[in-house]
Amino acid sequence: MASSSCPIDEYNGVFRWVLDVQSEWPCSDNIKSGREAALYWAQENDNRRALSFLTAEEHEKVLRFYHIRDVKLSLGSQLLKRCAVVQSCRVPWSESHISKHENHKPCYVPKNGSGKHLEFNVSHHGSLVALAGCTDRDIQIGVDVVQVDTVKDLPRVRQEGWSSWVRTYEAVFSDREVQDIITWEPSQFIDGDDLLRAKLRHFYAHWCLKEAYVKMTGDALMAPWLQDMEFRNVQTPRAASDLSAMDSTKDWGEAIPDVEVWRDGKQVTGVKLELQAFRNDYMIGIASSRLDVPFSPYKLLDLQQDVYSATEAS
């Protein structure tokens, strides 16, 4: 379930945020790309203000991207990380530096050793940035957001055939998962491109869960045990429009909790997973190493009200 308001100081658990960078920094998809285009984009008033809250290193990191959509995603990611530290650890924006664990996962550790720590993970795809965090030190978190881009994928699927297209990604999945993805059929009869769209959505449900899990462990998709870990009986969450046909403005679709995960032929019982549909073409997967720490409702952030207000913390 999602919420429009979920302040961190009222919630003891894993908080979950989403930012839509296209809504916050709208621009045409046809805008030119390249270093000069990024620098030009950065001079616009709203964009310049957002960039002003970054350090020089963060600023440079954001503007090194070639495509403006990637610039916006990187900027949103940087702002969300700093905002999460400020709001959860009660430190000024100027002290909200980001650290890294030995496995390169981001975190916040106070420089003086006292105060709250923050474990968090960030993902972005399409126009969304998702962040999940928790001030409990004894927890690992992974989050992944995917956009089901059927406009991009359908031509290749039609050309190669469904089975061949899926096997392009077989290095990421177990043999059982590959077979499940190839043979899966929706509960209601559909055919043609509608069937392929449903099958693509099921594929991305698997992908999103896999990414969230390996990001939780810090191993990413290069993990040597990747094909030994699998999700079984994966359900595809219904899109927002499928839950509320009468309300086209609804953002949140179905949430699928208690996802079944197996590794080396044995069911993994110490990991909490959930898959959440957002609008009509997004899914967000989250994995946590703590069964006893609850997930907050998702919060769709407003840049002005939720992020910029945190920059004034002192």
mmCIF file of C-alpha atoms in Angstrom:
data_model
loop_
_atom_site.group_PDB
_atom_site.id
_atom_site.type_symbol
_atom_site.label_atom_id
_atom_site.label_comp_id
_atom_site.label_asym_id
_atom_site.label_seq_id
_atom_site.Cartn_x
_atom_site.Cartn_y
_atom_site.Cartn_z
ATOM 1 C CA MET A 1 0.000 0.000 0.000
ATOM 2 C CA ALA A 2 1.200 3.506 -0.718
ATOM 3 C CA SER A 3 0.667 6.761 1.095
ATOM 4 C CA SER A 4 0.902 10.432 0.263
ATOM 5 C CA SER A 5 2.447 11.202 3.639
ATOM 6 C CA CYS A 6 4.801 9.109 5.723
ATOM 7 C CA PRO A 7 7.262 11.195 7.777
ATOM 8 C CA ILE A 8 10.336 9.232 8.820
ATOM 9 C CA ASP A 9 10.168 10.355 12.437
ATOM 10 C CA GLU A 10 6.772 8.663 12.761
ATOM 11 C CA TYR A 11 7.910 5.334 11.347
ATOM 12 C CA ASN A 12 10.349 2.774 12.731
ATOM 13 C CA GLY A 13 11.169 0.491 9.844
ATOM 14 C CA VAL A 14 12.241 0.606 6.225
ATOM 15 C CA PHE A 15 11.013 3.859 4.656
ATOM 16 C CA ARG A 16 10.372 3.859 0.905
ATOM 17 C CA TRP A 17 10.421 6.879 -1.399
ATOM 18 C CA VAL A 18 9.788 7.500 -5.084
ATOM 19 C CA LEU A 19 10.597 10.624 -7.117
ATOM 20 C CA ASP A 20 9.347 11.223 -10.666
ATOM 21 C CA VAL A 21 12.058 13.354 -12.268
ATOM 22 C CA GLN A 22 10.070 14.003 -15.443
ATOM 23 C CA SER A 23 7.294 15.587 -13.392
ATOM 24 C CA GLU A 24 9.789 17.651 -11.395
ATOM 25 C CA TRP A 25 12.001 18.697 -14.328
ATOM 26 C CA PRO A 26 9.831 18.336 -17.438
ATOM 27 C CA CYS A 27 11.499 18.559 -20.818
ATOM 28 C CA SER A 28 10.963 17.076 -24.246
ATOM 29 C CA ASP A 29 12.326 13.617 -25.024
ATOM 30 C CA ASN A 30 13.689 15.156 -28.242
ATOM 31 C CA ILE A 31 16.043 17.519 -26.433
ATOM 32 C CA LYS A 32 19.618 17.344 -27.684
ATOM 33 C CA SER A 33 22.116 15.172 -25.821
ATOM 34 C CA GLY A 34 25.762 15.694 -25.021
ATOM 35 C CA ARG A 35 27.947 17.635 -22.630
ATOM 36 C CA GLU A 36 26.944 21.042 -24.004
ATOM 37 C CA ALA A 37 23.255 20.146 -23.807
ATOM 38 C CA ALA A 38 23.668 19.079 -20.168
ATOM 39 C CA LEU A 39 25.428 22.326 -19.289
ATOM 40 C CA TYR A 40 22.704 24.326 -21.049
ATOM 41 C CA TRP A 41 19.996 22.392 -19.179
ATOM 42 C CA ALA A 42 21.794 23.065 -15.901
ATOM 43 C CA GLN A 43 21.451 26.839 -16.383
ATOM 44 C CA GLU A 44 17.649 26.831 -16.325
ATOM 45 C CA ASN A 45 16.342 28.299 -13.065
ATOM 46 C CA ASP A 46 14.677 25.250 -11.515
ATOM 47 C CA ASN A 47 17.492 22.970 -12.590
ATOM 48 C CA ARG A 48 20.183 25.348 -11.356
ATOM 49 C CA ARG A 49 18.486 25.528 -7.969
ATOM 50 C CA ALA A 50 18.406 21.734 -7.632
ATOM 51 C CA LEU A 51 22.075 21.446 -8.611
ATOM 52 C CA SER A 52 23.033 24.137 -6.070
ATOM 53 C CA PHE A 53 22.340 21.730 -3.210
ATOM 54 C CA LEU A 54 25.063 19.331 -4.358
ATOM 55 C CA THR A 55 28.747 19.278 -3.576
ATOM 56 C CA ALA A 56 31.170 20.086 -6.394
ATOM 57 C CA GLU A 57 31.930 16.364 -6.770
ATOM 58 C CA GLU A 58 28.249 15.450 -6.940
ATOM 59 C CA HIS A 59 27.604 18.297 -9.381
ATOM 60 C CA GLU A 60 30.289 17.030 -11.732
ATOM 61 C CA LYS A 61 29.020 13.449 -11.443
ATOM 62 C CA VAL A 62 25.507 14.486 -12.439
ATOM 63 C CA LEU A 63 26.524 16.542 -15.483
ATOM 64 C CA ARG A 64 28.872 13.960 -16.948
ATOM 65 C CA PHE A 65 25.954 11.985 -18.420
ATOM 66 C CA TYR A 66 25.296 12.206 -22.151
ATOM 67 C CA HIS A 67 21.492 12.076 -22.133
ATOM 68 C CA ILE A 68 19.405 14.646 -20.240
ATOM 69 C CA ARG A 69 17.145 11.886 -18.888
ATOM 70 C CA ASP A 70 20.185 10.330 -17.209
ATOM 71 C CA VAL A 71 21.257 13.720 -15.867
ATOM 72 C CA LYS A 72 17.853 14.098 -14.228
ATOM 73 C CA LEU A 73 17.901 10.589 -12.777
ATOM 74 C CA SER A 74 21.370 11.114 -11.328
ATOM 75 C CA LEU A 75 20.355 14.474 -9.876
ATOM 76 C CA GLY A 76 17.233 12.977 -8.322
ATOM 77 C CA SER A 77 19.284 10.138 -6.862
ATOM 78 C CA GLN A 78 21.809 12.503 -5.272
ATOM 79 C CA LEU A 79 19.076 14.670 -3.745
ATOM 80 C CA LEU A 80 17.139 11.711 -2.370
ATOM 81 C CA LYS A 81 20.221 10.220 -0.713
ATOM 82 C CA ARG A 82 21.120 13.482 0.998
ATOM 83 C CA CYS A 83 17.485 14.096 1.979
ATOM 84 C CA ALA A 84 17.234 10.609 3.494
ATOM 85 C CA VAL A 85 20.277 11.232 5.669
ATOM 86 C CA VAL A 86 19.000 14.623 6.838
ATOM 87 C CA GLN A 87 15.513 13.421 7.698
ATOM 88 C CA SER A 88 16.371 10.060 9.239
ATOM 89 C CA CYS A 89 19.594 10.925 11.064
ATOM 90 C CA ARG A 90 18.712 14.500 12.041
ATOM 91 C CA VAL A 91 21.860 16.146 10.689
ATOM 92 C CA PRO A 92 22.243 19.376 8.677
ATOM 93 C CA TRP A 93 22.321 19.130 4.891
ATOM 94 C CA SER A 94 25.976 20.195 4.952
ATOM 95 C CA GLU A 95 26.842 17.091 7.010
ATOM 96 C CA SER A 96 24.792 14.617 4.992
ATOM 97 C CA HIS A 97 27.821 13.044 3.339
ATOM 98 C CA ILE A 98 27.483 9.580 1.799
ATOM 99 C CA SER A 99 29.851 6.785 2.811
ATOM 100 C CA LYS A 100 30.360 3.289 1.408
ATOM 101 C CA HIS A 101 30.737 -0.168 2.888
ATOM 102 C CA GLU A 102 33.582 -2.447 1.812
ATOM 103 C CA ASN A 103 31.277 -3.946 -0.833
ATOM 104 C CA HIS A 104 30.690 -0.394 -2.174
ATOM 105 C CA LYS A 105 27.069 -0.212 -1.008
ATOM 106 C CA PRO A 106 26.175 3.360 0.014
ATOM 107 C CA CYS A 107 25.394 4.223 3.624
ATOM 108 C CA TYR A 108 25.645 7.072 6.087
ATOM 109 C CA VAL A 109 28.056 6.867 9.019
ATOM 110 C CA PRO A 110 28.468 9.973 11.216
ATOM 111 C CA LYS A 111 32.027 11.259 11.113
ATOM 112 C CA ASN A 112 32.265 11.625 14.886
ATOM 113 C CA GLY A 113 31.021 8.083 15.434
ATOM 114 C CA SER A 114 27.961 9.115 17.433
ATOM 115 C CA GLY A 115 24.387 9.454 16.226
ATOM 116 C CA LYS A 116 22.245 7.477 13.858
ATOM 117 C CA HIS A 117 23.563 5.457 10.948
ATOM 118 C CA LEU A 118 21.590 4.896 7.760
ATOM 119 C CA GLU A 119 21.495 1.825 5.542
ATOM 120 C CA PHE A 120 19.868 2.528 2.183
ATOM 121 C CA ASN A 121 19.719 1.599 -1.469
ATOM 122 C CA VAL A 122 18.725 3.547 -4.586
ATOM 123 C CA SER A 123 17.515 2.570 -8.049
ATOM 124 C CA HIS A 124 16.340 4.481 -11.101
ATOM 125 C CA HIS A 125 14.812 3.638 -14.468
ATOM 126 C CA GLY A 126 12.599 5.480 -16.927
ATOM 127 C CA SER A 127 11.712 8.659 -15.054
ATOM 128 C CA LEU A 128 11.599 7.210 -11.525
ATOM 129 C CA VAL A 129 14.109 7.198 -8.682
ATOM 130 C CA ALA A 130 13.339 4.840 -5.788
ATOM 131 C CA LEU A 131 15.063 4.838 -2.393
ATOM 132 C CA ALA A 132 14.620 2.519 0.590
ATOM 133 C CA GLY A 133 16.377 3.124 3.916
ATOM 134 C CA CYS A 134 16.499 2.169 7.570
ATOM 135 C CA THR A 135 18.430 3.462 10.594
ATOM 136 C CA ASP A 136 18.809 -0.061 12.012
ATOM 137 C CA ARG A 137 22.480 -0.967 11.569
ATOM 138 C CA ASP A 138 21.859 -4.714 11.432
ATOM 139 C CA ILE A 139 20.015 -4.776 8.119
ATOM 140 C CA GLN A 140 20.744 -5.053 4.414
ATOM 141 C CA ILE A 141 18.405 -3.490 1.866
ATOM 142 C CA GLY A 142 18.106 -3.734 -1.894
ATOM 143 C CA VAL A 143 15.667 -1.897 -4.154
ATOM 144 C CA ASP A 144 15.112 -1.968 -7.897
ATOM 145 C CA VAL A 145 12.708 -0.105 -10.163
ATOM 146 C CA VAL A 146 11.966 -1.233 -13.719
ATOM 147 C CA GLN A 147 9.926 0.297 -16.500
ATOM 148 C CA VAL A 148 8.205 -2.228 -18.756
ATOM 149 C CA ASP A 149 9.032 -0.617 -22.079
ATOM 150 C CA THR A 150 6.986 -2.663 -24.542
ATOM 151 C CA VAL A 151 7.547 -0.112 -27.320
ATOM 152 C CA LYS A 152 11.276 -0.926 -27.167
ATOM 153 C CA ASP A 153 11.012 -4.660 -26.506
ATOM 154 C CA LEU A 154 8.125 -5.795 -28.726
ATOM 155 C CA PRO A 155 9.924 -5.398 -32.094
ATOM 156 C CA ARG A 156 12.806 -7.596 -30.903
ATOM 157 C CA VAL A 157 10.468 -10.164 -29.376
ATOM 158 C CA ARG A 158 8.483 -10.410 -32.624
ATOM 159 C CA GLN A 159 11.688 -10.751 -34.643
ATOM 160 C CA GLU A 160 13.468 -13.290 -32.426
ATOM 161 C CA GLY A 161 10.528 -15.160 -30.953
ATOM 162 C CA TRP A 162 9.629 -15.205 -27.271
ATOM 163 C CA SER A 163 11.802 -18.183 -26.226
ATOM 164 C CA SER A 164 14.907 -16.918 -28.017
ATOM 165 C CA TRP A 165 14.467 -13.405 -26.612
ATOM 166 C CA VAL A 166 14.164 -14.723 -23.055
ATOM 167 C CA ARG A 167 17.242 -16.947 -23.450
ATOM 168 C CA THR A 168 19.270 -13.831 -24.226
ATOM 169 C CA TYR A 169 19.119 -13.221 -20.468
ATOM 170 C CA GLU A 170 19.571 -16.827 -19.274
ATOM 171 C CA ALA A 171 22.875 -15.985 -17.537
ATOM 172 C CA VAL A 172 20.823 -14.013 -14.994
ATOM 173 C CA PHE A 173 18.249 -16.721 -14.237
ATOM 174 C CA SER A 174 18.183 -20.339 -13.123
ATOM 175 C CA ASP A 175 17.020 -23.018 -15.590
ATOM 176 C CA ARG A 176 13.742 -23.244 -13.683
ATOM 177 C CA GLU A 177 13.201 -19.481 -13.896
ATOM 178 C CA VAL A 178 13.920 -19.457 -17.634
ATOM 179 C CA GLN A 179 11.326 -22.183 -18.185
ATOM 180 C CA ASP A 180 8.815 -20.396 -15.969
ATOM 181 C CA ILE A 181 9.262 -17.143 -17.895
ATOM 182 C CA ILE A 182 9.008 -18.865 -21.289
ATOM 183 C CA THR A 183 5.937 -20.988 -20.504
ATOM 184 C CA TRP A 184 4.020 -18.578 -18.245
ATOM 185 C CA GLU A 185 0.532 -17.639 -19.411
ATOM 186 C CA PRO A 186 -1.866 -15.057 -17.933
ATOM 187 C CA SER A 187 -4.969 -16.298 -16.163
ATOM 188 C CA GLN A 188 -7.279 -14.636 -18.693
ATOM 189 C CA PHE A 189 -7.106 -15.532 -22.371
ATOM 190 C CA ILE A 190 -5.435 -12.905 -24.548
ATOM 191 C CA ASP A 191 -3.388 -13.228 -27.720
ATOM 192 C CA GLY A 192 -1.211 -11.315 -30.128
ATOM 193 C CA ASP A 193 0.671 -8.293 -28.805
ATOM 194 C CA ASP A 194 -1.491 -8.173 -25.677
ATOM 195 C CA LEU A 195 -0.187 -11.610 -24.740
ATOM 196 C CA LEU A 196 3.395 -10.547 -25.398
ATOM 197 C CA ARG A 197 2.905 -7.438 -23.255
ATOM 198 C CA ALA A 198 1.658 -9.588 -20.377
ATOM 199 C CA LYS A 199 4.574 -11.992 -20.775
ATOM 200 C CA LEU A 200 7.036 -9.079 -20.830
ATOM 201 C CA ARG A 201 5.524 -7.782 -17.607
ATOM 202 C CA HIS A 202 6.016 -11.201 -16.012
ATOM 203 C CA PHE A 203 9.645 -11.265 -17.247
ATOM 204 C CA TYR A 204 10.316 -7.869 -15.674
ATOM 205 C CA ALA A 205 8.742 -9.010 -12.402
ATOM 206 C CA HIS A 206 11.422 -11.723 -12.245
ATOM 207 C CA TRP A 207 14.125 -9.247 -13.264
ATOM 208 C CA CYS A 208 13.102 -6.663 -10.671
ATOM 209 C CA LEU A 209 13.119 -9.216 -7.832
ATOM 210 C CA LYS A 210 16.498 -10.592 -8.899
ATOM 211 C CA GLU A 211 18.046 -7.107 -9.002
ATOM 212 C CA ALA A 212 16.622 -6.166 -5.601
ATOM 213 C CA TYR A 213 17.970 -9.354 -4.017
ATOM 214 C CA VAL A 214 21.511 -9.058 -5.375
ATOM 215 C CA LYS A 215 21.604 -5.351 -4.513
ATOM 216 C CA MET A 216 20.665 -6.301 -0.953
ATOM 217 C CA THR A 217 23.661 -8.640 -0.749
ATOM 218 C CA GLY A 218 25.950 -6.138 -2.478
ATOM 219 C CA ASP A 219 27.005 -8.663 -5.135
ATOM 220 C CA ALA A 220 25.027 -7.233 -8.094
ATOM 221 C CA LEU A 221 24.369 -9.267 -11.225
ATOM 222 C CA MET A 222 27.978 -10.531 -11.303
ATOM 223 C CA ALA A 223 27.327 -12.766 -8.282
ATOM 224 C CA PRO A 224 28.757 -16.259 -8.938
ATOM 225 C CA TRP A 225 25.686 -17.826 -7.311
ATOM 226 C CA LEU A 226 23.208 -15.887 -9.476
ATOM 227 C CA GLN A 227 21.854 -18.950 -11.289
ATOM 228 C CA ASP A 228 21.668 -20.921 -8.031
ATOM 229 C CA MET A 229 19.175 -18.426 -6.587
ATOM 230 C CA GLU A 230 15.662 -18.404 -7.982
ATOM 231 C CA PHE A 231 12.190 -17.065 -7.375
ATOM 232 C CA ARG A 232 9.303 -19.499 -7.597
ATOM 233 C CA ASN A 233 5.607 -18.964 -8.225
ATOM 234 C CA VAL A 234 6.247 -15.339 -9.169
ATOM 235 C CA GLN A 235 3.080 -13.281 -9.456
ATOM 236 C CA THR A 236 2.906 -10.195 -11.632
ATOM 237 C CA PRO A 237 1.388 -7.244 -9.731
ATOM 238 C CA ARG A 238 -1.588 -5.655 -11.431
ATOM 239 C CA ALA A 239 -1.008 -2.167 -12.792
ATOM 240 C CA ALA A 240 -2.718 0.853 -11.258
ATOM 241 C CA SER A 241 -5.234 1.095 -14.112
ATOM 242 C CA ASP A 242 -6.236 -2.538 -13.593
ATOM 243 C CA LEU A 243 -7.116 -1.834 -9.964
ATOM 244 C CA SER A 244 -8.984 1.392 -10.564
ATOM 245 C CA ALA A 245 -10.493 1.581 -14.034
ATOM 246 C CA MET A 246 -12.573 4.583 -12.966
ATOM 247 C CA ASP A 247 -9.600 6.649 -11.763
ATOM 248 C CA SER A 248 -6.873 7.274 -14.344
ATOM 249 C CA THR A 249 -4.901 9.386 -11.849
ATOM 250 C CA LYS A 250 -4.254 6.489 -9.469
ATOM 251 C CA ASP A 251 -0.509 5.898 -9.027
ATOM 252 C CA TRP A 252 -0.211 2.674 -7.072
ATOM 253 C CA GLY A 253 -1.067 -0.749 -8.376
ATOM 254 C CA GLU A 254 -0.983 -4.110 -6.635
ATOM 255 C CA ALA A 255 1.637 -5.136 -4.084
ATOM 256 C CA ILE A 256 2.851 -8.756 -3.959
ATOM 257 C CA PRO A 257 4.365 -9.589 -0.539
ATOM 258 C CA ASP A 258 6.005 -12.792 0.712
ATOM 259 C CA VAL A 259 7.836 -13.651 -2.501
ATOM 260 C CA GLU A 260 9.216 -17.194 -2.511
ATOM 261 C CA VAL A 261 13.007 -17.411 -2.977
ATOM 262 C CA TRP A 262 15.214 -20.515 -3.184
ATOM 263 C CA ARG A 263 18.987 -20.931 -3.270
ATOM 264 C CA ASP A 264 20.947 -24.126 -3.883
ATOM 265 C CA GLY A 265 17.702 -26.088 -3.839
ATOM 266 C CA LYS A 266 16.631 -24.854 -0.397
ATOM 267 C CA GLN A 267 14.031 -22.237 0.443
ATOM 268 C CA VAL A 268 15.497 -19.033 1.871
ATOM 269 C CA THR A 269 13.559 -18.026 4.970
ATOM 270 C CA GLY A 270 15.507 -15.044 6.307
ATOM 271 C CA VAL A 271 14.769 -12.525 3.559
ATOM 272 C CA LYS A 272 11.709 -10.308 3.126
ATOM 273 C CA LEU A 273 10.708 -9.399 -0.437
ATOM 274 C CA GLU A 274 7.905 -7.392 -1.993
ATOM 275 C CA LEU A 275 7.002 -6.362 -5.519
ATOM 276 C CA GLN A 276 4.911 -3.210 -6.031
ATOM 277 C CA ALA A 277 3.291 -1.957 -9.243
ATOM 278 C CA PHE A 278 3.427 1.786 -9.893
ATOM 279 C CA ARG A 279 1.187 3.436 -12.468
ATOM 280 C CA ASN A 280 0.830 1.312 -15.611
ATOM 281 C CA ASP A 281 4.375 0.418 -16.597
ATOM 282 C CA TYR A 282 6.586 0.424 -13.498
ATOM 283 C CA MET A 283 7.409 -2.136 -10.818
ATOM 284 C CA ILE A 284 9.489 -1.648 -7.685
ATOM 285 C CA GLY A 285 11.104 -4.610 -5.949
ATOM 286 C CA ILE A 286 12.524 -4.497 -2.442
ATOM 287 C CA ALA A 287 14.552 -7.025 -0.459
ATOM 288 C CA SER A 288 15.432 -6.860 3.241
ATOM 289 C CA SER A 289 17.563 -9.137 5.408
ATOM 290 C CA ARG A 290 15.226 -8.610 8.374
ATOM 291 C CA LEU A 291 11.828 -10.269 8.588
ATOM 292 C CA ASP A 292 10.979 -8.382 11.788
ATOM 293 C CA VAL A 293 11.492 -4.874 10.359
ATOM 294 C CA PRO A 294 8.340 -3.663 8.567
ATOM 295 C CA PHE A 295 8.169 -1.804 5.278
ATOM 296 C CA SER A 296 6.573 1.647 5.337
ATOM 297 C CA PRO A 297 3.965 2.620 2.752
ATOM 298 C CA TYR A 298 5.615 4.133 -0.323
ATOM 299 C CA LYS A 299 5.732 7.920 -0.492
ATOM 300 C CA LEU A 300 5.768 9.777 -3.810
ATOM 301 C CA LEU A 301 7.907 12.796 -2.990
ATOM 302 C CA ASP A 302 7.350 16.388 -3.975
ATOM 303 C CA LEU A 303 10.615 18.181 -4.668
ATOM 304 C CA GLN A 304 9.540 21.472 -3.110
ATOM 305 C CA GLN A 305 7.781 20.164 -0.024
ATOM 306 C CA ASP A 306 9.822 17.074 0.805
ATOM 307 C CA VAL A 307 13.339 17.591 -0.552
ATOM 308 C CA TYR A 308 14.078 21.307 -0.657
ATOM 309 C CA SER A 309 12.716 21.699 2.879
ATOM 310 C CA ALA A 310 15.396 19.273 4.061
ATOM 311 C CA THR A 311 18.157 21.503 2.684
ATOM 312 C CA GLU A 312 17.221 24.075 5.314
ATOM 313 C CA ALA A 313 17.838 21.670 8.203
ATOM 314 C CA SER A 314 20.381 22.886 10.722
#
